[in-house]
Coordinates of C-alpha atoms in Angstrom, one line a residue:
Chain A
M1 CA 29.9 58.0 109.7
K2 CA 33.0 60.0 110.8
S3 CA 32.8 63.5 112.6
L4 CA 35.5 65.8 112.4
L5 CA 36.3 68.0 115.5
L6 CA 38.9 71.0 115.0
V7 CA 40.5 71.8 118.2
A8 CA 41.6 75.4 118.8
H9 CA 43.5 76.7 121.9
G10 CA 40.8 79.2 122.7
S11 CA 41.3 83.0 123.4
R12 CA 40.2 85.7 125.9
R13 CA 39.6 87.7 122.4
E14 CA 36.1 86.4 121.3
A15 CA 37.2 87.7 117.5
S16 CA 39.9 84.8 117.6
N17 CA 37.4 82.2 118.8
E18 CA 35.1 83.4 116.1
E19 CA 37.8 83.0 113.4
V20 CA 38.0 79.3 114.4
R21 CA 34.2 79.0 114.2
Q22 CA 34.1 80.5 110.7
L23 CA 37.2 78.3 109.5
T24 CA 35.2 75.3 110.8
A25 CA 32.2 76.4 108.7
Q26 CA 34.8 76.7 105.8
L27 CA 35.9 72.9 106.6
G28 CA 32.3 71.8 106.8
A29 CA 31.9 73.3 103.2
H30 CA 34.9 71.9 101.6
A31 CA 34.6 68.6 103.3
G32 CA 31.6 67.4 101.0
N33 CA 30.3 64.2 102.4
R34 CA 33.5 63.1 103.9
Y35 CA 32.1 63.9 107.4
Q36 CA 28.7 63.7 109.0
S37 CA 29.5 66.8 110.7
V38 CA 32.4 69.3 111.1
S39 CA 32.5 71.2 114.4
C40 CA 35.2 72.9 116.8
A41 CA 36.0 72.8 120.5
F42 CA 38.6 74.6 122.6
L43 CA 41.4 73.7 124.8
E44 CA 40.6 76.5 127.3
L45 CA 39.1 80.0 127.4
A46 CA 36.2 79.2 125.0
E47 CA 33.1 76.9 124.5
P48 CA 32.5 73.9 123.9
S49 CA 35.5 72.2 125.6
I50 CA 37.2 69.1 124.1
P51 CA 35.3 66.5 126.1
D52 CA 31.9 68.5 125.5
G53 CA 32.8 68.7 121.7
I54 CA 33.6 64.9 121.4
E55 CA 30.5 64.3 123.5
A56 CA 28.1 66.3 120.9
C57 CA 29.6 64.3 118.1
I58 CA 28.8 60.9 119.7
Q59 CA 25.7 62.1 120.8
E60 CA 24.9 63.1 116.9
G61 CA 25.5 59.3 116.0
A62 CA 29.2 59.3 114.9
E63 CA 30.8 56.1 114.4
E64 CA 34.2 57.8 114.5
V65 CA 35.6 61.0 115.7
I66 CA 38.8 62.8 114.3
V67 CA 40.2 65.3 116.5
L68 CA 42.3 67.7 114.5
P69 CA 44.6 69.9 116.6
Y70 CA 44.6 73.6 115.2
F71 CA 48.2 74.2 116.5
L72 CA 51.6 75.0 114.9
S73 CA 54.0 73.5 117.3
A74 CA 54.3 70.2 119.2
G75 CA 54.2 71.9 122.6
R76 CA 52.7 70.8 125.8
H77 CA 49.1 71.4 124.5
V78 CA 49.7 69.2 121.4
Q79 CA 51.7 66.5 123.3
E80 CA 49.9 66.1 126.6
D81 CA 47.0 68.3 127.1
I82 CA 45.0 67.2 124.0
P83 CA 45.9 63.4 124.0
R84 CA 45.0 63.3 127.6
E85 CA 41.5 64.8 127.0
V86 CA 41.1 62.3 124.0
A87 CA 42.2 59.3 126.0
A88 CA 39.7 60.1 128.8
K89 CA 36.9 60.3 126.4
Q90 CA 38.1 57.2 124.5
Q91 CA 38.0 55.3 127.7
E92 CA 34.3 56.5 128.3
Y93 CA 33.3 55.3 124.9
P94 CA 35.7 52.3 124.0
E95 CA 33.3 51.1 121.1
I96 CA 33.8 54.5 119.2
P97 CA 37.2 55.1 117.6
I98 CA 38.3 58.7 118.8
R99 CA 41.5 59.7 116.6
L100 CA 44.0 62.4 117.2
A101 CA 45.2 63.6 113.6
P102 CA 48.6 65.3 113.4
Y103 CA 48.7 69.0 114.1
L104 CA 48.3 71.7 111.6
G105 CA 52.0 72.7 112.0
S106 CA 53.2 69.2 111.0
A107 CA 51.3 69.2 107.7
E108 CA 53.4 68.6 104.6
G109 CA 51.7 71.1 102.5
I110 CA 52.2 74.1 104.9
A111 CA 55.3 75.4 103.3
E112 CA 53.7 75.6 99.7
L113 CA 50.5 77.3 101.6
L114 CA 52.9 79.7 103.1
L115 CA 54.6 80.5 99.8
G116 CA 51.2 81.3 98.5
V117 CA 50.3 83.5 101.3
A118 CA 53.5 85.6 100.7
E119 CA 52.9 86.0 97.0
Chain B
M1 CA 65.8 90.3 94.6
K2 CA 63.1 89.6 97.3
S3 CA 63.7 88.1 100.8
L4 CA 61.1 86.2 102.7
L5 CA 61.2 86.4 106.3
L6 CA 58.8 83.8 108.4
V7 CA 57.9 85.6 111.6
A8 CA 56.9 83.3 114.6
H9 CA 55.8 84.1 118.0
G10 CA 58.9 82.4 119.6
S11 CA 58.7 80.1 122.6
R12 CA 60.5 79.4 125.8
R13 CA 60.5 75.7 124.4
E14 CA 63.5 75.7 122.1
A15 CA 61.9 72.7 120.1
S16 CA 59.3 74.8 119.1
N17 CA 61.8 77.6 117.8
E18 CA 63.4 74.8 116.0
E19 CA 60.2 73.8 114.3
V20 CA 60.0 77.1 112.8
R21 CA 63.7 77.1 111.7
Q22 CA 63.2 73.6 110.1
L23 CA 60.0 74.9 108.2
T24 CA 62.0 78.0 107.0
A25 CA 64.4 75.3 105.5
Q26 CA 61.5 73.7 103.9
L27 CA 60.2 77.3 102.4
G28 CA 63.4 77.7 101.1
A29 CA 63.7 74.4 99.4
H30 CA 60.1 74.8 98.1
A31 CA 60.7 78.5 96.9
G32 CA 62.9 77.7 94.2
N33 CA 64.3 81.0 92.7
R34 CA 61.5 83.1 94.0
Y35 CA 63.4 84.6 96.9
Q36 CA 67.0 85.3 97.3
S37 CA 66.8 84.1 100.9
V38 CA 64.2 82.8 103.0
S39 CA 64.8 83.1 106.8
C40 CA 62.9 83.6 110.1
A41 CA 62.5 85.9 112.9
F42 CA 60.6 85.8 116.3
L43 CA 58.3 88.4 117.8
E44 CA 59.7 87.3 121.2
L45 CA 61.5 84.8 123.6
A46 CA 63.8 83.6 120.6
E47 CA 66.6 85.1 118.2
P48 CA 66.7 86.7 115.9
S49 CA 64.2 89.6 116.6
I50 CA 62.0 90.9 113.8
P51 CA 64.1 94.1 113.4
D52 CA 67.3 91.9 113.3
G53 CA 65.8 89.6 111.0
I54 CA 64.6 92.4 108.4
E55 CA 68.2 94.2 108.8
A56 CA 69.9 90.7 107.8
C57 CA 68.0 90.7 104.7
I58 CA 68.6 94.2 103.8
Q59 CA 72.5 93.7 104.6
E60 CA 72.6 90.8 102.2
G61 CA 71.2 93.0 99.5
A62 CA 67.3 92.4 99.4
E63 CA 65.5 94.8 97.3
E64 CA 62.3 94.0 98.9
V65 CA 61.6 92.0 102.0
I66 CA 58.3 90.3 102.7
V67 CA 57.3 89.5 106.2
L68 CA 55.2 86.6 106.6
P69 CA 53.4 86.1 110.1
Y70 CA 53.3 82.4 111.3
F71 CA 50.1 82.9 113.3
L72 CA 46.7 81.6 113.2
S73 CA 44.5 84.5 114.2
A74 CA 44.5 88.0 114.0
G75 CA 45.2 88.9 117.7
R76 CA 47.2 92.0 118.8
H77 CA 50.6 90.4 117.8
V78 CA 49.3 90.2 114.2
Q79 CA 47.4 93.4 114.2
E80 CA 49.7 95.7 116.2
D81 CA 53.1 94.3 117.3
I82 CA 54.3 92.9 114.0
P83 CA 53.1 96.0 112.0
R84 CA 54.6 98.4 114.3
E85 CA 57.9 96.8 114.1
V86 CA 57.7 96.6 110.4
A87 CA 56.8 100.2 110.1
A88 CA 59.8 101.2 112.3
K89 CA 62.3 99.4 109.8
Q90 CA 60.5 100.9 106.7
Q91 CA 61.0 104.1 108.3
E92 CA 64.8 103.4 108.6
Y93 CA 65.0 102.0 105.1
P94 CA 62.2 104.1 103.0
E95 CA 64.0 103.0 99.7
I96 CA 63.4 99.2 100.2
P97 CA 59.9 97.9 100.3
I98 CA 59.1 95.9 103.4
R99 CA 55.8 94.2 102.8
L100 CA 53.7 92.6 105.4
A101 CA 52.0 89.5 103.9
P102 CA 48.7 88.2 105.3
Y103 CA 49.0 86.0 108.2
L104 CA 48.8 82.2 107.9
G105 CA 45.4 81.7 109.6
S106 CA 44.0 83.9 106.8
A107 CA 45.3 81.7 103.9
E108 CA 42.4 80.4 101.6
G109 CA 43.9 77.2 101.4
I110 CA 44.0 76.4 105.0
A111 CA 40.5 74.5 104.8
E112 CA 41.9 72.3 102.5
L113 CA 45.3 71.7 103.9
L114 CA 43.3 70.7 107.3
L115 CA 41.1 68.2 105.6
G116 CA 44.3 66.6 104.1
V117 CA 45.7 66.4 107.6
A118 CA 42.6 64.8 109.0
E119 CA 42.8 61.9 106.5

């Protein structure tokens, strides 16, 4: 079974981290049986870290981990930091595919979503 | 006619600002005839500023301006900075409604969009 790990930047403002956790719960509710688990991790400033989040997925028996960056632009975090953390964990567990999904800002449906928000 | 103004944070990394401009073009393409214009503005680090972006909408004849925050969490920028800039411009043009839409991260459809990205 696959595990989905939503990865956000993390904030000193705890309410922002809580927003991510609530979104993660929503994702889990919408995912049906597509994933064995849906959880979140943070690049910095909040817990769990990305390595710890991936580790938790693996420890609960994930046969594949999908890492989904909750970021709007392809900056250094998306292009370097997150891939580096994923690659390090992949090296530790070569038998379990850890796949990095596209970041949110690159989603094709984002224009339609924004138009809906603006209504 | 209404004008839609997508407001992003702005980045020192010009490619991130360019991503916002490209998304704005996509929004325009998807919007059909819902808006007279679709443009973008930046809170900081890029041009145009939010006041300048709203001003441009008004100068091209907007009868209503919808300001849409391209932000993921309800931090200080979403809760204080953007509303303050909108309110100042609203005071300057009391006859033209300038409406602040919810920020992207609060969109109901975001969970479904993320699940699509993860596929």
